Short mmCIF file of C-alpha atoms in Angstrom, two decimals:
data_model
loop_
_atom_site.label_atom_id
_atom_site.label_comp_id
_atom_site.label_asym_id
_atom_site.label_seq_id
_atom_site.Cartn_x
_atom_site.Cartn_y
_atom_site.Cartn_z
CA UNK A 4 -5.62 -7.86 5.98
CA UNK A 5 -3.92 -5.68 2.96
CA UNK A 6 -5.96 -3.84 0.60
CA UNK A 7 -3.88 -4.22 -2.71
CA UNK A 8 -4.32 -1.78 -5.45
CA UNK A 9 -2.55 -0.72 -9.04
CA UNK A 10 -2.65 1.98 -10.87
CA UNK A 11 -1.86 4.28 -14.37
CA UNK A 12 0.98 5.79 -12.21
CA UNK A 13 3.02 2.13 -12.23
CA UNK A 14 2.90 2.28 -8.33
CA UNK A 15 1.31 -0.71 -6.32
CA UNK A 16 -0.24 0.17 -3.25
CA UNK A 17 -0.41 -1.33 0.77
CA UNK A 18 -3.10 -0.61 2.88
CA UNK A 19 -3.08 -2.53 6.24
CA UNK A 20 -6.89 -2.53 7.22
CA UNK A 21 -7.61 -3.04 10.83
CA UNK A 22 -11.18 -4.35 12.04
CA UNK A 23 -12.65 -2.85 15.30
CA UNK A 24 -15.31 -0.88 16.65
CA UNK A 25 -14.33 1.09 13.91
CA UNK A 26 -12.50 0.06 10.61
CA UNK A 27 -8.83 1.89 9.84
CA UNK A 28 -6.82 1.48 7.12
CA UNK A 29 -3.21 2.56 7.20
CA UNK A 30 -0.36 3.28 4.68
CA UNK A 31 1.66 0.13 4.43
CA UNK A 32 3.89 0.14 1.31
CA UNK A 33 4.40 1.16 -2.09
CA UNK A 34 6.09 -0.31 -4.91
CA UNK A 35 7.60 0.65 -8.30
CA UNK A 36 8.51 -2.90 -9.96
CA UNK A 37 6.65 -2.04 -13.06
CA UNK A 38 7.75 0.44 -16.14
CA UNK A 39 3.90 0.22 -17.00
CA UNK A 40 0.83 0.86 -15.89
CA UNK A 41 -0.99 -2.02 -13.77
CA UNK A 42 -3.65 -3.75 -15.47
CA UNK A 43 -4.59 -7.14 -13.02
CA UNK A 44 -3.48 -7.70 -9.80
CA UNK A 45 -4.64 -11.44 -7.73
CA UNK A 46 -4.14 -12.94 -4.31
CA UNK A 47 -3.84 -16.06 -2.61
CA UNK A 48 -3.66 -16.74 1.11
CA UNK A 49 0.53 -15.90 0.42
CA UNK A 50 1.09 -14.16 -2.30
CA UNK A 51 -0.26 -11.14 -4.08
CA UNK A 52 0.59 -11.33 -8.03
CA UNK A 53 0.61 -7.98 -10.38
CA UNK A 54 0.20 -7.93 -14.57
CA UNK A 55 0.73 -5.01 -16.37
CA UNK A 56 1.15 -3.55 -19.93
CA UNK A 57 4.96 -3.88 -19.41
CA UNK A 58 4.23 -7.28 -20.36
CA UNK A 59 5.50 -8.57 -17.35
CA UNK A 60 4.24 -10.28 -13.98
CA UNK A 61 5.71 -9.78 -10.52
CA UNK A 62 5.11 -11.66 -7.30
CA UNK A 63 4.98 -10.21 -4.19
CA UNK A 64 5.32 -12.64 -0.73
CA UNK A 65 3.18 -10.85 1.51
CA UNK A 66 4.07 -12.49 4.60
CA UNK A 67 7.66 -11.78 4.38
CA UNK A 68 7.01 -8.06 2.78
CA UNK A 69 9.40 -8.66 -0.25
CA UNK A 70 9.17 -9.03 -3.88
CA UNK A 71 9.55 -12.26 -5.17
CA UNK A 72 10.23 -12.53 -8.68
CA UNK A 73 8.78 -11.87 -12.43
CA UNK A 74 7.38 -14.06 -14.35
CA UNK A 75 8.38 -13.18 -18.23
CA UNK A 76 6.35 -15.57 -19.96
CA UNK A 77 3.61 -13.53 -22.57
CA UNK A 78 4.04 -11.34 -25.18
CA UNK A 79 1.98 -8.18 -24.42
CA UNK A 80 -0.47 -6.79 -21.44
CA UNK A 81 -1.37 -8.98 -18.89
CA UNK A 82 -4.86 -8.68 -18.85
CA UNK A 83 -5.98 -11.14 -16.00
CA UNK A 84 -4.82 -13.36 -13.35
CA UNK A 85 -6.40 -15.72 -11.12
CA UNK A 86 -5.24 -18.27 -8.41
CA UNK A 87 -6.80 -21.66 -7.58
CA UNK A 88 -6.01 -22.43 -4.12
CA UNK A 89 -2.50 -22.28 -3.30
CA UNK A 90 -0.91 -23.91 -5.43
CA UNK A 91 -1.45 -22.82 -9.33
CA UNK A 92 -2.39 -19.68 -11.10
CA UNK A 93 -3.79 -18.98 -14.57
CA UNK A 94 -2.53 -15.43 -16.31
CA UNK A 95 -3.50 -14.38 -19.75
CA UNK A 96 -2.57 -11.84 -22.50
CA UNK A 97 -3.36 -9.60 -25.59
CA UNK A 98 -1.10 -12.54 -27.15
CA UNK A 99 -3.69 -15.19 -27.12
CA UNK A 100 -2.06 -17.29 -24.49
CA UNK A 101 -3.11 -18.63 -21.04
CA UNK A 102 -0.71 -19.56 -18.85
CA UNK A 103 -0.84 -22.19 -16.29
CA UNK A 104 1.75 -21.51 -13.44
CA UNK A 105 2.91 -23.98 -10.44
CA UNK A 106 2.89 -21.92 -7.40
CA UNK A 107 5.29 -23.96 -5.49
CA UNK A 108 8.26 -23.41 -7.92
CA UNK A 109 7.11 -20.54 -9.74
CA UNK A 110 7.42 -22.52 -13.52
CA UNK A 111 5.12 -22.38 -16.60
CA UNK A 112 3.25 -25.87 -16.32
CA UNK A 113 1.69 -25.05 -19.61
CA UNK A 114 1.25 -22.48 -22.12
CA UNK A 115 -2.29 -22.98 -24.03
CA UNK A 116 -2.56 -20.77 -27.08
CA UNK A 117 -6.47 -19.35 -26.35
CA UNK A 118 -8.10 -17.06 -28.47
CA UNK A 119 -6.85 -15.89 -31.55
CA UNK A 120 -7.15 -12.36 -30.25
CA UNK A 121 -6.49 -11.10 -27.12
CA UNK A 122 -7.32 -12.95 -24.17
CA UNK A 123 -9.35 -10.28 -22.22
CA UNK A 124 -11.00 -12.44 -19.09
CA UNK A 125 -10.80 -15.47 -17.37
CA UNK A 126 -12.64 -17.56 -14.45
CA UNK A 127 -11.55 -20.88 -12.94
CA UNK A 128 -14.63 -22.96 -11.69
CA UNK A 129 -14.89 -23.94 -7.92
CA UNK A 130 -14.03 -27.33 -8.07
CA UNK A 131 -10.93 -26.67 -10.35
CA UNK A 132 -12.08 -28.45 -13.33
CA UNK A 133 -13.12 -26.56 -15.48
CA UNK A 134 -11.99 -22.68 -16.29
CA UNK A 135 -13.43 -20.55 -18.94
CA UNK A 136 -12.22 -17.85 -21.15
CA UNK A 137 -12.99 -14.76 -23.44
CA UNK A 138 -11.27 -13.54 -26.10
CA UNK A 139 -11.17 -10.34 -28.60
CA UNK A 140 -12.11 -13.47 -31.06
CA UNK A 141 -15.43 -13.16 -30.27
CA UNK A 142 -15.79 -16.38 -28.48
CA UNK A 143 -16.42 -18.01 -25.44
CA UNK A 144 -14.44 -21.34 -24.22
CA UNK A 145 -14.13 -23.83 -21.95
CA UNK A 146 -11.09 -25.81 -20.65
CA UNK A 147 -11.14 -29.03 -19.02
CA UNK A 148 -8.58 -28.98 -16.72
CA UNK A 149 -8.50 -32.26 -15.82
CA UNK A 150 -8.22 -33.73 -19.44
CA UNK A 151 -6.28 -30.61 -20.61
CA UNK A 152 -7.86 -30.07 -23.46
CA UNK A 153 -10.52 -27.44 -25.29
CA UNK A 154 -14.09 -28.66 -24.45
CA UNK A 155 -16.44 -26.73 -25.73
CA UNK A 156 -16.36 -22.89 -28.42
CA UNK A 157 -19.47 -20.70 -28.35
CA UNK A 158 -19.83 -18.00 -31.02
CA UNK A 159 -20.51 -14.52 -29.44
CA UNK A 160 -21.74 -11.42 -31.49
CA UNK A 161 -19.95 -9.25 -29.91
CA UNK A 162 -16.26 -9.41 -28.17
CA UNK A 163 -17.28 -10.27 -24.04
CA UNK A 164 -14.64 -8.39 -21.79
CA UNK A 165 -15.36 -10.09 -18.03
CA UNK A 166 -16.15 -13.50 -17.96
CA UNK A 167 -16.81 -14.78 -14.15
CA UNK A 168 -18.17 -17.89 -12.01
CA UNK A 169 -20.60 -17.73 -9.16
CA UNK A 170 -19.39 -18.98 -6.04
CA UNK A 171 -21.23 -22.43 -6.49
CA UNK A 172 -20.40 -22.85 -9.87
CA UNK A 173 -24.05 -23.47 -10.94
CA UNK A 174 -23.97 -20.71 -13.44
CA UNK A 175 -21.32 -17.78 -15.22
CA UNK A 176 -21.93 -14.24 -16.47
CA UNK A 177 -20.44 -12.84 -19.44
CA UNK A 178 -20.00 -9.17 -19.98
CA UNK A 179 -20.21 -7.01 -23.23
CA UNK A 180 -20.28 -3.81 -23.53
CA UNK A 181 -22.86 -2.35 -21.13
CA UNK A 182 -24.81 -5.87 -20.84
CA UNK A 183 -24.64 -8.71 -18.78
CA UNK A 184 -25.63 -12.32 -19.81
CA UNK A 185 -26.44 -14.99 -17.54
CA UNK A 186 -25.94 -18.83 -18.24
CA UNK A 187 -27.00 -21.96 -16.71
CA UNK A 188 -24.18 -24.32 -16.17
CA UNK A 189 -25.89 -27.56 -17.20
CA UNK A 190 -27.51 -25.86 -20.43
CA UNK A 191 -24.74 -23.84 -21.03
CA UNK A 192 -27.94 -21.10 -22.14
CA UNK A 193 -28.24 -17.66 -21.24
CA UNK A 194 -31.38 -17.54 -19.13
CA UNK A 195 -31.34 -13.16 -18.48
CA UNK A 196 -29.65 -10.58 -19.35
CA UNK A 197 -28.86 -7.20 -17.13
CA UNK A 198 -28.58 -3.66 -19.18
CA UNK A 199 -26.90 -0.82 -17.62
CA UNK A 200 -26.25 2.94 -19.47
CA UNK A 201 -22.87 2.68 -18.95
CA UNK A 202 -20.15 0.80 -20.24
CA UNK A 203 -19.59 -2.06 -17.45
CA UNK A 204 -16.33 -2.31 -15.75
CA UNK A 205 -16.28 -4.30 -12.82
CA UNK A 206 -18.47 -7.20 -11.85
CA UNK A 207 -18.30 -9.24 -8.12
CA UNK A 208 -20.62 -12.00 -7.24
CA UNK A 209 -21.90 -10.99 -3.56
CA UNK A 210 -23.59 -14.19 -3.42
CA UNK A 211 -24.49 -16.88 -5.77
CA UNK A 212 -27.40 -15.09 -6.62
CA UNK A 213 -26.63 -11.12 -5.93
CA UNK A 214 -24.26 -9.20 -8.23
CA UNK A 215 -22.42 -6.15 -7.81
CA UNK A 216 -21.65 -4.68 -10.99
CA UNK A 217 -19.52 -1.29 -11.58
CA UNK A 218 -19.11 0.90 -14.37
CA UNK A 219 -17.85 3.83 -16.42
CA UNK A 220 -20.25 5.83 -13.58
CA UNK A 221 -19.74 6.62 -9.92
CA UNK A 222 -22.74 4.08 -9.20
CA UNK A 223 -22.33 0.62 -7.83
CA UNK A 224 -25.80 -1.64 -8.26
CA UNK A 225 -26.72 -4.71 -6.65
CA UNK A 226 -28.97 -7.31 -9.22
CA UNK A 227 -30.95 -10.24 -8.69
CA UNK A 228 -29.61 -13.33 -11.05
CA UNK A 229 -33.08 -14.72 -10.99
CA UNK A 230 -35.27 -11.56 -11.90
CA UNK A 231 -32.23 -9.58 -13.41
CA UNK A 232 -34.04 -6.10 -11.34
CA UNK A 233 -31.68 -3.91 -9.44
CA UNK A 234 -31.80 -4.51 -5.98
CA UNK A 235 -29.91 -1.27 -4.79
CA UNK A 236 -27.65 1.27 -6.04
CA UNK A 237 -26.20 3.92 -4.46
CA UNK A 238 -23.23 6.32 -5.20
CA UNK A 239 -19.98 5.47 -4.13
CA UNK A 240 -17.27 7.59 -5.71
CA UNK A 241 -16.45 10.83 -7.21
CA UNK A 242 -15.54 9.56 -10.62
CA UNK A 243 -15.93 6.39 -12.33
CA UNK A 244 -15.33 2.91 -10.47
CA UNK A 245 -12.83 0.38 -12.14
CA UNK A 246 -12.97 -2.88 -9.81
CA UNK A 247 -15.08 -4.55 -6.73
CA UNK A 248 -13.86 -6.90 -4.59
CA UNK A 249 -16.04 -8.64 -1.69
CA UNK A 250 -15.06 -11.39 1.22
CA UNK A 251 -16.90 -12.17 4.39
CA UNK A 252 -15.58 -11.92 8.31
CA UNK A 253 -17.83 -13.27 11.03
CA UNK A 254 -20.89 -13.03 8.76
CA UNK A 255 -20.41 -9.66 7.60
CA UNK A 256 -19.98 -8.97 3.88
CA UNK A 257 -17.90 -5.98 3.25
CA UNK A 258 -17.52 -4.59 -0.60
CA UNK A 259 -14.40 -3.05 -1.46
CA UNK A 260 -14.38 -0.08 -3.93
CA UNK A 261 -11.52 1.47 -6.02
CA UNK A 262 -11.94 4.43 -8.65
CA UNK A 263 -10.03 6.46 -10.57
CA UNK A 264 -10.77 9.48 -8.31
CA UNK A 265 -7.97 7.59 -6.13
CA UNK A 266 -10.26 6.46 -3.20
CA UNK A 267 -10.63 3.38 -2.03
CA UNK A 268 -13.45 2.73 0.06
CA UNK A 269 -14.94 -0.28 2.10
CA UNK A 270 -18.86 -0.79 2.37
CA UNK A 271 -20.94 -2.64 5.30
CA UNK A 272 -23.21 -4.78 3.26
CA UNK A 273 -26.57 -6.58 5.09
CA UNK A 274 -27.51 -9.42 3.04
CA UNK A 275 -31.13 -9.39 4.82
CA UNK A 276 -31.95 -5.46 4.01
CA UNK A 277 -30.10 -6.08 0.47
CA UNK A 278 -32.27 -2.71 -0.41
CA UNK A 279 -30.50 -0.80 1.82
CA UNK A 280 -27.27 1.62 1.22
CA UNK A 281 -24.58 -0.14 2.70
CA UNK A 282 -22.54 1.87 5.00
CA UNK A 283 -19.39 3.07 4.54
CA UNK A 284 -16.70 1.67 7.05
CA UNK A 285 -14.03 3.58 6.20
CA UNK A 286 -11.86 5.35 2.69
CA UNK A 287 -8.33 6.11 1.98
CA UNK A 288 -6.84 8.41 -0.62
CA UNK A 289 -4.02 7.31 -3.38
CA UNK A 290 -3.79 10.51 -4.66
CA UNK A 291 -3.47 7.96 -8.37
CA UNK A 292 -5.34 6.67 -10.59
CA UNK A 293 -6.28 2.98 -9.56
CA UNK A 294 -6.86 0.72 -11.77
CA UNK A 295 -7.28 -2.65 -9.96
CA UNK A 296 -7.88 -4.02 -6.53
CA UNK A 297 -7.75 -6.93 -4.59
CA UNK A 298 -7.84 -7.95 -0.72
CA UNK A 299 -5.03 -10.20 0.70
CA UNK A 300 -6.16 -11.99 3.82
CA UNK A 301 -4.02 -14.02 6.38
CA UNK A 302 -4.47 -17.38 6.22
CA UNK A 303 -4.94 -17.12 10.10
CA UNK A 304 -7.68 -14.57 9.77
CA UNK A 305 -11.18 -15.93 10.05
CA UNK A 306 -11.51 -14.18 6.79
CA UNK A 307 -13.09 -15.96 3.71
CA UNK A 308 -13.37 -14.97 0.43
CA UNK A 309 -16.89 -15.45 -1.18
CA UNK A 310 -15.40 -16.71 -4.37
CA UNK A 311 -13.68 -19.49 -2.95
CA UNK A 312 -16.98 -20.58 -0.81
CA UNK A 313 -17.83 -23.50 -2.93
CA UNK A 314 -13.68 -24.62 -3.52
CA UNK A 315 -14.36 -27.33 -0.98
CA UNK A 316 -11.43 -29.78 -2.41
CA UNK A 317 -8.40 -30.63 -0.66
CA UNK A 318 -5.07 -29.57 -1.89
CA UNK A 319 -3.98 -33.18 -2.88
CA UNK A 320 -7.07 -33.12 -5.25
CA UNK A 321 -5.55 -29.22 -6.34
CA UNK A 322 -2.42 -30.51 -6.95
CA UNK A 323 -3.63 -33.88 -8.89
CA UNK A 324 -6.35 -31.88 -11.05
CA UNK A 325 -3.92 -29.15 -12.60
CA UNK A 326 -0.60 -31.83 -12.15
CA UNK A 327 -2.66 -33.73 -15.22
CA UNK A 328 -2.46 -30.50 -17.54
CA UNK A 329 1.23 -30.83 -17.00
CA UNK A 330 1.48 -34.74 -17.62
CA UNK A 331 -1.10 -34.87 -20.56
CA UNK A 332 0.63 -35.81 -23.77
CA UNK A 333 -1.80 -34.65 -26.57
CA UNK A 334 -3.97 -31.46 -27.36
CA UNK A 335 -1.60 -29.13 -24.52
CA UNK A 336 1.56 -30.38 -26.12
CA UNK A 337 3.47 -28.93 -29.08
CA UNK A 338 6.43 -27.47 -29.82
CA UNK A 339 5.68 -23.85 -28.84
CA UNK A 340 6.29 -25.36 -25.00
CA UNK A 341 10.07 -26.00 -25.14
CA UNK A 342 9.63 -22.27 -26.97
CA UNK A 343 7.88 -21.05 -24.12
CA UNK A 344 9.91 -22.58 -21.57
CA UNK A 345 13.10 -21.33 -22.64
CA UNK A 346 11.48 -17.97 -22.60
CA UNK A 347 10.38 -18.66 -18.99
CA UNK A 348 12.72 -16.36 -16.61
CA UNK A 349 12.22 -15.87 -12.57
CA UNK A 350 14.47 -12.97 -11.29
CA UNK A 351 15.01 -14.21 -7.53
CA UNK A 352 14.62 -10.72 -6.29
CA UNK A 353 14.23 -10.37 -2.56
CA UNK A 354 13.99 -6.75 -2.16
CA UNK A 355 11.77 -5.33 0.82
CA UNK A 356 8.50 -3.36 -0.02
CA UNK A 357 9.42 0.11 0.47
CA UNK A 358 7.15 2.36 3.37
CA UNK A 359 5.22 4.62 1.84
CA UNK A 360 7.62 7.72 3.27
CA UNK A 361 10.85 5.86 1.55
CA UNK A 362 9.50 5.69 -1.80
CA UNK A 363 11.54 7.32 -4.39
CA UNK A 364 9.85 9.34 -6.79
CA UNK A 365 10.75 8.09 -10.14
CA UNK A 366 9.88 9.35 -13.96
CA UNK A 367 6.99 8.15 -15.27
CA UNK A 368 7.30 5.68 -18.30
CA UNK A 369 6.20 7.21 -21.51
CA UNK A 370 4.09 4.03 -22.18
CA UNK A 371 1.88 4.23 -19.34
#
């Protein structure tokens, strides 16, 4: 298991994390391959994926320990990335665009012009149908996947900056601001809402029912979807926290914490005493300031993530769903894709993650 974590400092960070009697987590590698701070980083059971404001995306293969390539396809940050199984991954951008991107052979299946702002969040639904998106256009939409087309635009008031699925895909959240809204898939209706003081910037379904939610505070809080009451909260950090992650192992649910007071710490949660503090299981300094976090876990681990609880499709069906986005003749298809696919550019680079005692101090980029 490898904690994964960016930062302002343009460094990605390795932490090896060890389960036993007690938890460990060990220095495993850092990397400079951006000349920008890191603004999303993803994983899949290979690969671990970084965007940042250098406009650029870079690819890490995690079970050979080298860097893979960048993907040069958007004009602008990279504001969020997201796999679906193992074999595509969506990216999008303050240029508008989402990106659909074959895994296999690292090339642009499709290039959807969004929002006609920024592109600031997006979720893929568990079966791989359906993926929604939010934009500094103040709306909300939804892609069919299968189709590959727009299906549905909602008018919001204000521009939503997370937009996320629950693990059974029954309903999504948005978030704006300092509030949460919470919709119904089959009425596509917000049926409660969730106010915090602070501006909100992390959110992590625990369960399909439990959030964890994160903001400009050193508080994490735990809410009911059904009653919208806080469950829990408890400090975690020094300063405030910007992202959650969560995944199960053997039953137990353990939260993953990063903040910008450089520490990233893992919590013991217990579902059935949801009022209780979890416990903290272990921490590890950066010494940066972290901007984004995910978990890569083995494919042989009995690890799971909770968000991909409900992805109960077989690859084929993966591979047939998204392979229709690429074949579809109509909405998808215009002229800006020979554009985009001439701008498309893989650098085969196959240079080894550096140990964290090898790194080489370099000049900080102006920009970040």
């Amino acid at each position: 298991m490898e904690l994964v974590a960016g930062c302002y400092e343009q460094v990605l960070f390795g932490f090896a994390a060890r389960p036993a009697q007690t938890w460990t987590v060990v220095p495993d590698f850092t990397h400079h391959a951006h000349s920008a701070s890191l603004s999303a980083v993803a994983v899949n059971n290979r690969y671990v994926v970084t965007g940042s404001r250098d406009e650029t995306i870079q690819i890490y293969d995690m079970k050979k320990k080298i860097e893979h390539g960048a993907l040069l396809q958007h004009n602008g940050t990279i504001t969020c990335l997201e796999f679906y199984g193992t074999a595509h991954l969506l990216s999008g951008a303050e240029d508008g665009i989402i990106c659909i991107w074959n895994t296999k052979r690292w090339e642009c299946l499709k290039s959807i012009k969004a929002h006609k702002g920024q592109v600031t969040s997006l979720s893929i639904h568990p079966s791989g149908k359906l993926a929604l998106s939010v934009g500094t256009d103040k709306t909300l939409r939804t892609w069919n996947l299968v189709e590959g087309r727009s299906a549905f635009i909602k008018n919001l008031k204000q521009n939503a900056h997370i937009i996320k699925w629950s693990p059974d895909g029954e309903r999504y959240v948005t978030v704006i601001t300092n509030k949460v809204d919470i919709y119904k898939l089959d009425t596509a209706s917000i049926t409660g809402t969730i106010t915090t003081e602070k501006r909100i910037s992390s959110l992590r379904f625990i369960t399909d029912s439990v959030l964890a939610i994160a903001g400009d505070d050193e508080i994490i809080r735990f809410y009911s979807c059904e009653s919208q009451k806080c469950l829990c909260e408890f400090k975690a950090h020094e300063n405030r926290i910007k992202d959650i992650y969560s995944f199960e192992r053997e039953g137990q649910h353990v939260i993953v914490t990063a903040s910008s007071d450089g520490y990233i710490k893992m919590w013991n949660l217990d579902l059935n005493k949801i009022k209780d503090v979890p416990s903290l299981l272990c921490e590890v300094s950066t010494k940066a300031r972290l901007t984004c976090l995910a978990v890569w876990l083995d494919q042989t681990s009995e690890m799971k993530e909770n968000s991909e609880k409900a992805a109960t499709s077989s690859q084929a069906n993966e591979d047939e769903k998204l392979s229709i986005v690429k074949k579809k003749k109509g909405w998808l298809t215009d002229k800006s894709d020979k554009t985009s696919e001439r701008k498309r550019k893989i650098t085969p680079k196959k240079q080894k993650l550096e140990a964290p005692l090898q790194k080489k101090k370099k000049k900080r980029n102006s920009s970040a």
